[in-house]
């Protein structure tokens, strides 16, 4: 196990390096000058030049890149031009709010999606099966930004049931009311995905010869489904879970901006708007590391629940 973990971590290093390189290049391609953005439209050419020197933007691109890599290796993600604070401090302030939104949405999506998928598999070709799968297809096809605007219009503007923006106050009930719409928006696509994958995986499992043999031995149906069929259907669900974690984080960028949720999504958009190179690079690098670690954990969990997969990445 330890050898596998170390091997996977070493395989992730080139991926993170490629992300860092492309992010660095793309940030330099954003139209506009960070120094001019910081100083405002009334700044003189001399002031802009002095600010570029202060920010280190006067140096050749290759030297800026080398300095940035060396800083990362020392645990320094740089200082935000816009906030004049260390990037890691800004991330530490915002990431709990994003996790609050994404983890809640993912838990809702897993519980409801898996339950709907299992129900549809056990009641194949029923009216509810057709209804759930049609709704799941619609849910998978919906763009996050469109869904967010629609739920705001219907539930916040037209009906007035829930607040449209903000995170709410310290009171638990107020915070829950502010979370309802963004969580609904963010959970819809992964919930639909889990429903479809669970249904497909469960149908394949419950129609297998091993499950038929268990039923023939007179084992209770509930035990057959929960202890055997669902366990055998887990590997595809776990694989999709890893992808949906990444999807929820990326979807949070749009969702947070629609609902003015003060998390990583709004931080990234503000950084791009203000040409804050260090903040853009730091947040993208942070997300890349999170995605790599999530995929690593998912791979290891997959190996544990599926003995047919060896720790060297091949089948036994």
mmCIF file of C-alpha atoms in Angstrom:
data_model
loop_
_atom_site.group_PDB
_atom_site.id
_atom_site.type_symbol
_atom_site.label_atom_id
_atom_site.label_comp_id
_atom_site.label_asym_id
_atom_site.label_seq_id
_atom_site.Cartn_x
_atom_site.Cartn_y
_atom_site.Cartn_z
ATOM 1 C CA UNK A 1 0.000 0.000 0.000
ATOM 2 C CA UNK A 2 2.733 2.477 0.979
ATOM 3 C CA UNK A 3 4.627 1.731 -2.221
ATOM 4 C CA UNK A 4 1.486 2.402 -4.248
ATOM 5 C CA UNK A 5 0.826 5.715 -2.478
ATOM 6 C CA UNK A 6 4.390 6.900 -3.055
ATOM 7 C CA UNK A 7 4.235 5.823 -6.698
ATOM 8 C CA UNK A 8 0.959 7.688 -7.278
ATOM 9 C CA UNK A 9 2.292 10.820 -5.566
ATOM 10 C CA UNK A 10 5.370 10.799 -7.803
ATOM 11 C CA UNK A 11 3.099 10.405 -10.838
ATOM 12 C CA UNK A 12 1.128 13.470 -9.732
ATOM 13 C CA UNK A 13 4.140 15.794 -9.627
ATOM 14 C CA UNK A 14 4.386 16.207 -13.442
ATOM 15 C CA UNK A 15 0.641 16.930 -13.595
ATOM 16 C CA UNK A 16 0.912 19.707 -11.012
ATOM 17 C CA UNK A 17 3.977 21.142 -12.773
ATOM 18 C CA UNK A 18 2.133 21.252 -16.107
ATOM 19 C CA UNK A 19 -0.805 23.031 -14.431
ATOM 20 C CA UNK A 20 1.551 25.580 -12.866
ATOM 21 C CA UNK A 21 3.295 26.190 -16.193
ATOM 22 C CA UNK A 22 0.132 26.631 -18.239
ATOM 23 C CA UNK A 23 -1.461 28.842 -15.579
ATOM 24 C CA UNK A 24 1.620 31.062 -15.487
ATOM 25 C CA UNK A 25 1.598 31.418 -19.278
ATOM 26 C CA UNK A 26 -2.141 32.036 -19.541
ATOM 27 C CA UNK A 27 -2.158 34.699 -16.828
ATOM 28 C CA UNK A 28 0.435 36.653 -18.830
ATOM 29 C CA UNK A 29 -1.904 36.460 -21.818
ATOM 30 C CA UNK A 30 -4.776 38.208 -20.000
ATOM 31 C CA UNK A 31 -5.291 41.667 -21.573
ATOM 32 C CA UNK A 32 -4.320 44.547 -19.327
ATOM 33 C CA UNK A 33 -1.512 45.542 -17.001
ATOM 34 C CA UNK A 34 -1.735 44.594 -13.297
ATOM 35 C CA UNK A 35 0.241 47.696 -12.323
ATOM 36 C CA UNK A 36 -2.151 49.959 -14.221
ATOM 37 C CA UNK A 37 -5.145 48.145 -12.704
ATOM 38 C CA UNK A 38 -3.796 48.656 -9.180
ATOM 39 C CA UNK A 39 -3.006 52.361 -9.646
ATOM 40 C CA UNK A 40 -6.147 53.215 -11.588
ATOM 41 C CA UNK A 41 -6.758 55.166 -14.805
ATOM 42 C CA UNK A 42 -5.218 58.409 -13.476
ATOM 43 C CA UNK A 43 -1.758 56.861 -12.950
ATOM 44 C CA UNK A 44 1.142 58.220 -14.969
ATOM 45 C CA UNK A 45 3.488 56.101 -17.059
ATOM 46 C CA UNK A 46 6.267 56.643 -14.502
ATOM 47 C CA UNK A 47 4.059 55.437 -11.652
ATOM 48 C CA UNK A 48 3.047 52.342 -13.632
ATOM 49 C CA UNK A 49 6.664 51.559 -14.406
ATOM 50 C CA UNK A 50 7.631 51.939 -10.744
ATOM 51 C CA UNK A 51 4.793 49.605 -9.728
ATOM 52 C CA UNK A 52 5.911 47.016 -12.297
ATOM 53 C CA UNK A 53 9.391 47.089 -10.778
ATOM 54 C CA UNK A 54 7.895 46.681 -7.297
ATOM 55 C CA UNK A 55 5.834 43.695 -8.421
ATOM 56 C CA UNK A 56 8.738 42.157 -10.306
ATOM 57 C CA UNK A 57 6.917 42.380 -13.639
ATOM 58 C CA UNK A 58 9.833 44.216 -15.266
ATOM 59 C CA UNK A 59 11.943 41.046 -15.305
ATOM 60 C CA UNK A 60 11.981 38.628 -18.271
ATOM 61 C CA UNK A 61 9.150 36.071 -18.296
ATOM 62 C CA UNK A 62 11.501 33.124 -17.840
ATOM 63 C CA UNK A 63 13.035 34.742 -14.756
ATOM 64 C CA UNK A 64 9.595 35.447 -13.290
ATOM 65 C CA UNK A 65 8.680 31.794 -13.852
ATOM 66 C CA UNK A 66 11.864 30.475 -12.227
ATOM 67 C CA UNK A 67 11.398 32.765 -9.227
ATOM 68 C CA UNK A 68 7.781 31.638 -8.895
ATOM 69 C CA UNK A 69 8.728 27.940 -8.970
ATOM 70 C CA UNK A 70 11.436 28.512 -6.352
ATOM 71 C CA UNK A 71 8.942 30.342 -4.132
ATOM 72 C CA UNK A 72 6.449 27.463 -4.433
ATOM 73 C CA UNK A 73 9.114 24.954 -3.442
ATOM 74 C CA UNK A 74 9.645 27.035 -0.306
ATOM 75 C CA UNK A 75 5.898 27.028 0.442
ATOM 76 C CA UNK A 76 5.338 30.616 -0.714
ATOM 77 C CA UNK A 77 2.413 31.075 -3.124
ATOM 78 C CA UNK A 78 3.149 34.782 -3.445
ATOM 79 C CA UNK A 79 1.345 37.949 -2.332
ATOM 80 C CA UNK A 80 -1.897 39.142 -3.869
ATOM 81 C CA UNK A 81 -1.580 42.430 -5.762
ATOM 82 C CA UNK A 82 -5.211 43.325 -5.064
ATOM 83 C CA UNK A 83 -5.480 42.425 -1.359
ATOM 84 C CA UNK A 84 -1.800 42.938 -0.455
ATOM 85 C CA UNK A 85 -1.955 39.730 1.579
ATOM 86 C CA UNK A 86 -0.294 36.315 1.196
ATOM 87 C CA UNK A 87 -2.222 34.120 -1.222
ATOM 88 C CA UNK A 88 -2.229 31.212 1.228
ATOM 89 C CA UNK A 89 -3.877 33.397 3.876
ATOM 90 C CA UNK A 90 -6.628 34.415 1.445
ATOM 91 C CA UNK A 91 -7.179 30.781 0.458
ATOM 92 C CA UNK A 92 -7.318 29.724 4.121
ATOM 93 C CA UNK A 93 -9.987 32.373 4.763
ATOM 94 C CA UNK A 94 -12.161 31.401 1.793
ATOM 95 C CA UNK A 95 -11.797 27.627 1.495
ATOM 96 C CA UNK A 96 -13.957 26.776 4.581
ATOM 97 C CA UNK A 97 -16.880 28.662 3.002
ATOM 98 C CA UNK A 98 -16.449 26.836 -0.298
ATOM 99 C CA UNK A 99 -16.157 23.496 1.504
ATOM 100 C CA UNK A 100 -19.347 24.290 3.413
ATOM 101 C CA UNK A 101 -21.170 24.664 0.114
ATOM 102 C CA UNK A 102 -19.540 21.864 -1.877
ATOM 103 C CA UNK A 103 -19.495 19.195 0.843
ATOM 104 C CA UNK A 104 -23.148 19.833 1.729
ATOM 105 C CA UNK A 105 -24.126 19.687 -1.948
ATOM 106 C CA UNK A 106 -22.119 16.520 -2.512
ATOM 107 C CA UNK A 107 -23.606 14.755 0.521
ATOM 108 C CA UNK A 108 -27.109 15.623 -0.683
ATOM 109 C CA UNK A 109 -26.243 14.458 -4.196
ATOM 110 C CA UNK A 110 -24.790 11.134 -3.018
ATOM 111 C CA UNK A 111 -27.637 10.272 -0.633
ATOM 112 C CA UNK A 112 -30.492 11.191 -2.969
ATOM 113 C CA UNK A 113 -28.765 10.101 -6.193
ATOM 114 C CA UNK A 114 -27.795 6.648 -4.906
ATOM 115 C CA UNK A 115 -31.226 6.140 -3.312
ATOM 116 C CA UNK A 116 -33.022 7.104 -6.538
ATOM 117 C CA UNK A 117 -30.701 4.913 -8.611
ATOM 118 C CA UNK A 118 -31.267 1.892 -6.372
ATOM 119 C CA UNK A 119 -35.034 2.422 -6.397
ATOM 120 C CA UNK A 120 -35.075 2.674 -10.194
ATOM 121 C CA UNK A 121 -32.971 -0.469 -10.551
ATOM 122 C CA UNK A 122 -35.215 -2.459 -8.227
ATOM 123 C CA UNK A 123 -38.339 -1.176 -10.007
ATOM 124 C CA UNK A 124 -37.044 -1.332 -13.562
ATOM 125 C CA UNK A 125 -39.474 -0.208 -16.303
ATOM 126 C CA UNK A 126 -41.947 1.153 -13.765
ATOM 127 C CA UNK A 127 -43.510 4.596 -14.179
ATOM 128 C CA UNK A 128 -41.325 6.017 -11.410
ATOM 129 C CA UNK A 129 -38.247 4.483 -13.025
ATOM 130 C CA UNK A 130 -38.993 6.249 -16.297
ATOM 131 C CA UNK A 131 -39.820 9.492 -14.469
ATOM 132 C CA UNK A 132 -36.632 9.472 -12.374
ATOM 133 C CA UNK A 133 -34.414 8.710 -15.358
ATOM 134 C CA UNK A 134 -36.010 11.465 -17.464
ATOM 135 C CA UNK A 135 -35.444 13.925 -14.619
ATOM 136 C CA UNK A 136 -31.864 12.645 -14.233
ATOM 137 C CA UNK A 137 -31.224 13.164 -17.940
ATOM 138 C CA UNK A 138 -32.561 16.717 -17.675
ATOM 139 C CA UNK A 139 -30.458 17.308 -14.556
ATOM 140 C CA UNK A 140 -27.245 16.122 -16.209
ATOM 141 C CA UNK A 141 -27.917 18.344 -19.225
ATOM 142 C CA UNK A 142 -28.512 21.586 -17.292
ATOM 143 C CA UNK A 143 -25.704 24.177 -17.264
ATOM 144 C CA UNK A 144 -24.927 25.310 -13.734
ATOM 145 C CA UNK A 145 -25.130 29.019 -14.543
ATOM 146 C CA UNK A 146 -28.564 28.660 -16.192
ATOM 147 C CA UNK A 147 -29.929 26.554 -13.345
ATOM 148 C CA UNK A 148 -28.622 29.069 -10.813
ATOM 149 C CA UNK A 149 -30.356 31.965 -12.531
ATOM 150 C CA UNK A 150 -33.604 29.996 -12.791
ATOM 151 C CA UNK A 151 -33.740 29.014 -9.108
ATOM 152 C CA UNK A 152 -33.017 32.618 -8.134
ATOM 153 C CA UNK A 153 -35.851 33.860 -10.332
ATOM 154 C CA UNK A 154 -38.375 31.257 -9.165
ATOM 155 C CA UNK A 155 -37.607 30.727 -5.475
ATOM 156 C CA UNK A 156 -36.100 34.102 -4.542
ATOM 157 C CA UNK A 157 -37.661 36.689 -6.839
ATOM 158 C CA UNK A 158 -41.084 35.244 -7.735
ATOM 159 C CA UNK A 159 -41.915 33.219 -4.613
ATOM 160 C CA UNK A 160 -39.646 34.937 -2.103
ATOM 161 C CA UNK A 161 -39.053 31.725 -0.171
ATOM 162 C CA UNK A 162 -35.271 31.989 0.161
ATOM 163 C CA UNK A 163 -32.654 34.771 0.010
ATOM 164 C CA UNK A 164 -30.846 35.061 -3.312
ATOM 165 C CA UNK A 165 -27.419 36.228 -2.204
ATOM 166 C CA UNK A 166 -24.976 36.107 0.671
ATOM 167 C CA UNK A 167 -24.031 33.549 3.292
ATOM 168 C CA UNK A 168 -26.319 34.738 6.052
ATOM 169 C CA UNK A 169 -25.624 35.633 9.646
ATOM 170 C CA UNK A 170 -24.237 33.526 12.497
ATOM 171 C CA UNK A 171 -27.668 32.052 13.270
ATOM 172 C CA UNK A 172 -27.898 28.453 12.046
ATOM 173 C CA UNK A 173 -31.399 28.808 10.597
ATOM 174 C CA UNK A 174 -30.458 31.933 8.653
ATOM 175 C CA UNK A 175 -27.338 30.254 7.280
ATOM 176 C CA UNK A 176 -29.364 27.202 6.198
ATOM 177 C CA UNK A 177 -31.873 29.433 4.385
ATOM 178 C CA UNK A 178 -29.012 31.083 2.478
ATOM 179 C CA UNK A 179 -27.544 27.664 1.603
ATOM 180 C CA UNK A 180 -30.713 26.143 0.147
ATOM 181 C CA UNK A 181 -30.590 27.700 -3.333
ATOM 182 C CA UNK A 182 -26.827 27.391 -4.005
ATOM 183 C CA UNK A 183 -26.840 23.807 -2.705
ATOM 184 C CA UNK A 184 -29.845 22.976 -4.868
ATOM 185 C CA UNK A 185 -28.043 24.418 -7.874
ATOM 186 C CA UNK A 186 -24.725 22.709 -7.149
ATOM 187 C CA UNK A 187 -26.185 19.306 -6.182
ATOM 188 C CA UNK A 188 -28.468 18.832 -9.191
ATOM 189 C CA UNK A 189 -25.923 17.655 -11.772
ATOM 190 C CA UNK A 190 -23.976 15.238 -9.492
ATOM 191 C CA UNK A 191 -27.246 13.897 -8.041
ATOM 192 C CA UNK A 192 -28.516 13.101 -11.541
ATOM 193 C CA UNK A 193 -25.173 11.501 -12.415
ATOM 194 C CA UNK A 194 -25.184 9.312 -9.296
ATOM 195 C CA UNK A 195 -28.756 8.222 -10.015
ATOM 196 C CA UNK A 196 -27.913 7.099 -13.546
ATOM 197 C CA UNK A 197 -24.643 5.375 -12.603
ATOM 198 C CA UNK A 198 -26.169 3.635 -9.565
ATOM 199 C CA UNK A 199 -29.109 2.351 -11.595
ATOM 200 C CA UNK A 200 -26.844 0.993 -14.324
ATOM 201 C CA UNK A 201 -24.398 -0.600 -11.875
ATOM 202 C CA UNK A 202 -27.161 -2.117 -9.731
ATOM 203 C CA UNK A 203 -28.954 -3.592 -12.750
ATOM 204 C CA UNK A 204 -25.732 -5.245 -13.882
ATOM 205 C CA UNK A 205 -25.137 -6.633 -10.399
ATOM 206 C CA UNK A 206 -28.620 -7.891 -9.515
ATOM 207 C CA UNK A 207 -28.847 -9.713 -12.844
ATOM 208 C CA UNK A 208 -25.532 -11.494 -12.314
ATOM 209 C CA UNK A 209 -25.298 -15.234 -11.692
ATOM 210 C CA UNK A 210 -23.886 -14.765 -8.168
ATOM 211 C CA UNK A 211 -26.936 -12.760 -7.018
ATOM 212 C CA UNK A 212 -29.294 -15.265 -8.640
ATOM 213 C CA UNK A 213 -27.504 -18.038 -6.738
ATOM 214 C CA UNK A 214 -27.940 -16.182 -3.436
ATOM 215 C CA UNK A 215 -31.648 -15.797 -4.103
ATOM 216 C CA UNK A 216 -31.914 -19.483 -4.990
ATOM 217 C CA UNK A 217 -30.433 -20.362 -1.585
ATOM 218 C CA UNK A 218 -33.337 -18.585 0.091
ATOM 219 C CA UNK A 219 -31.424 -15.602 1.487
ATOM 220 C CA UNK A 220 -33.670 -12.646 2.300
ATOM 221 C CA UNK A 221 -34.042 -10.143 -0.517
ATOM 222 C CA UNK A 222 -33.016 -7.199 1.666
ATOM 223 C CA UNK A 223 -29.807 -8.963 2.644
ATOM 224 C CA UNK A 224 -29.090 -9.880 -0.987
ATOM 225 C CA UNK A 225 -29.542 -6.279 -2.110
ATOM 226 C CA UNK A 226 -27.746 -4.418 0.688
ATOM 227 C CA UNK A 227 -24.962 -6.847 1.643
ATOM 228 C CA UNK A 228 -24.112 -8.264 -1.766
ATOM 229 C CA UNK A 229 -25.603 -6.428 -4.743
ATOM 230 C CA UNK A 230 -24.917 -2.898 -3.508
ATOM 231 C CA UNK A 231 -21.397 -3.817 -2.376
ATOM 232 C CA UNK A 232 -20.587 -5.213 -5.821
ATOM 233 C CA UNK A 233 -22.098 -2.123 -7.458
ATOM 234 C CA UNK A 234 -19.939 0.296 -5.444
ATOM 235 C CA UNK A 235 -16.749 0.527 -7.606
ATOM 236 C CA UNK A 236 -18.318 2.540 -10.468
ATOM 237 C CA UNK A 237 -20.072 4.782 -7.924
ATOM 238 C CA UNK A 238 -16.790 5.466 -6.113
ATOM 239 C CA UNK A 239 -15.086 6.264 -9.422
ATOM 240 C CA UNK A 240 -17.822 8.746 -10.304
ATOM 241 C CA UNK A 241 -17.607 10.212 -6.796
ATOM 242 C CA UNK A 242 -14.020 11.304 -7.451
ATOM 243 C CA UNK A 243 -15.048 13.017 -10.677
ATOM 244 C CA UNK A 244 -18.026 14.705 -9.032
ATOM 245 C CA UNK A 245 -15.883 16.128 -6.227
ATOM 246 C CA UNK A 246 -13.842 17.908 -8.878
ATOM 247 C CA UNK A 247 -17.033 18.889 -10.688
ATOM 248 C CA UNK A 248 -18.515 20.391 -7.515
ATOM 249 C CA UNK A 249 -15.419 22.512 -6.928
ATOM 250 C CA UNK A 250 -15.440 23.854 -10.484
ATOM 251 C CA UNK A 251 -19.201 24.317 -10.386
ATOM 252 C CA UNK A 252 -18.802 26.276 -7.149
ATOM 253 C CA UNK A 253 -16.919 28.973 -9.071
ATOM 254 C CA UNK A 254 -20.039 29.807 -11.083
ATOM 255 C CA UNK A 255 -22.486 29.099 -8.270
ATOM 256 C CA UNK A 256 -20.714 31.330 -5.765
ATOM 257 C CA UNK A 257 -20.709 34.235 -8.196
ATOM 258 C CA UNK A 258 -24.415 33.830 -8.983
ATOM 259 C CA UNK A 259 -25.354 33.775 -5.287
ATOM 260 C CA UNK A 260 -22.588 36.159 -4.076
ATOM 261 C CA UNK A 261 -21.247 33.416 -1.819
ATOM 262 C CA UNK A 262 -17.924 34.627 -0.300
ATOM 263 C CA UNK A 263 -15.823 31.583 -1.168
ATOM 264 C CA UNK A 264 -13.052 30.542 -3.539
ATOM 265 C CA UNK A 265 -15.216 31.076 -6.624
ATOM 266 C CA UNK A 266 -15.697 34.783 -6.053
ATOM 267 C CA UNK A 267 -12.027 35.077 -5.074
ATOM 268 C CA UNK A 268 -10.901 33.577 -8.397
ATOM 269 C CA UNK A 269 -13.234 35.747 -10.484
ATOM 270 C CA UNK A 270 -12.101 38.900 -8.662
ATOM 271 C CA UNK A 271 -8.482 37.884 -9.222
ATOM 272 C CA UNK A 272 -9.040 37.457 -12.972
ATOM 273 C CA UNK A 273 -10.970 40.727 -13.216
ATOM 274 C CA UNK A 274 -8.142 42.632 -11.496
ATOM 275 C CA UNK A 275 -5.279 40.823 -13.316
ATOM 276 C CA UNK A 276 -3.968 39.563 -9.983
ATOM 277 C CA UNK A 277 -1.385 37.116 -11.347
ATOM 278 C CA UNK A 278 -0.252 35.725 -8.003
ATOM 279 C CA UNK A 279 -3.772 35.118 -6.746
ATOM 280 C CA UNK A 280 -4.846 33.437 -9.995
ATOM 281 C CA UNK A 281 -1.786 31.185 -9.999
ATOM 282 C CA UNK A 282 -2.124 30.366 -6.297
ATOM 283 C CA UNK A 283 -5.814 29.458 -6.419
ATOM 284 C CA UNK A 284 -5.433 27.332 -9.568
ATOM 285 C CA UNK A 285 -2.440 25.552 -8.047
ATOM 286 C CA UNK A 286 -4.410 24.925 -4.859
ATOM 287 C CA UNK A 287 -7.311 23.424 -6.818
ATOM 288 C CA UNK A 288 -4.896 21.279 -8.832
ATOM 289 C CA UNK A 289 -3.356 19.868 -5.650
ATOM 290 C CA UNK A 290 -6.826 19.185 -4.198
ATOM 291 C CA UNK A 291 -7.936 17.367 -7.368
ATOM 292 C CA UNK A 292 -4.763 15.276 -7.447
ATOM 293 C CA UNK A 293 -5.162 14.269 -3.791
ATOM 294 C CA UNK A 294 -8.867 13.478 -4.266
ATOM 295 C CA UNK A 295 -8.097 11.249 -7.255
ATOM 296 C CA UNK A 296 -5.364 9.535 -5.250
ATOM 297 C CA UNK A 297 -7.752 8.808 -2.380
ATOM 298 C CA UNK A 298 -10.446 7.583 -4.794
ATOM 299 C CA UNK A 299 -7.967 5.234 -6.466
ATOM 300 C CA UNK A 300 -6.944 3.759 -3.116
ATOM 301 C CA UNK A 301 -10.563 3.348 -1.987
ATOM 302 C CA UNK A 302 -11.356 1.682 -5.309
ATOM 303 C CA UNK A 303 -8.538 -0.793 -4.713
ATOM 304 C CA UNK A 304 -9.864 -1.589 -1.246
ATOM 305 C CA UNK A 305 -13.455 -2.257 -2.326
ATOM 306 C CA UNK A 306 -12.495 -4.051 -5.529
ATOM 307 C CA UNK A 307 -9.999 -6.842 -4.760
ATOM 308 C CA UNK A 308 -9.711 -7.646 -8.472
ATOM 309 C CA UNK A 309 -7.564 -4.530 -8.879
ATOM 310 C CA UNK A 310 -3.994 -4.943 -7.680
ATOM 311 C CA UNK A 311 -2.000 -2.252 -5.918
ATOM 312 C CA UNK A 312 0.271 -1.990 -8.921
ATOM 313 C CA UNK A 313 -2.588 -0.715 -11.047
ATOM 314 C CA UNK A 314 -3.374 -3.894 -12.926
ATOM 315 C CA UNK A 315 -5.831 -6.739 -12.493
ATOM 316 C CA UNK A 316 -4.933 -9.766 -10.470
#
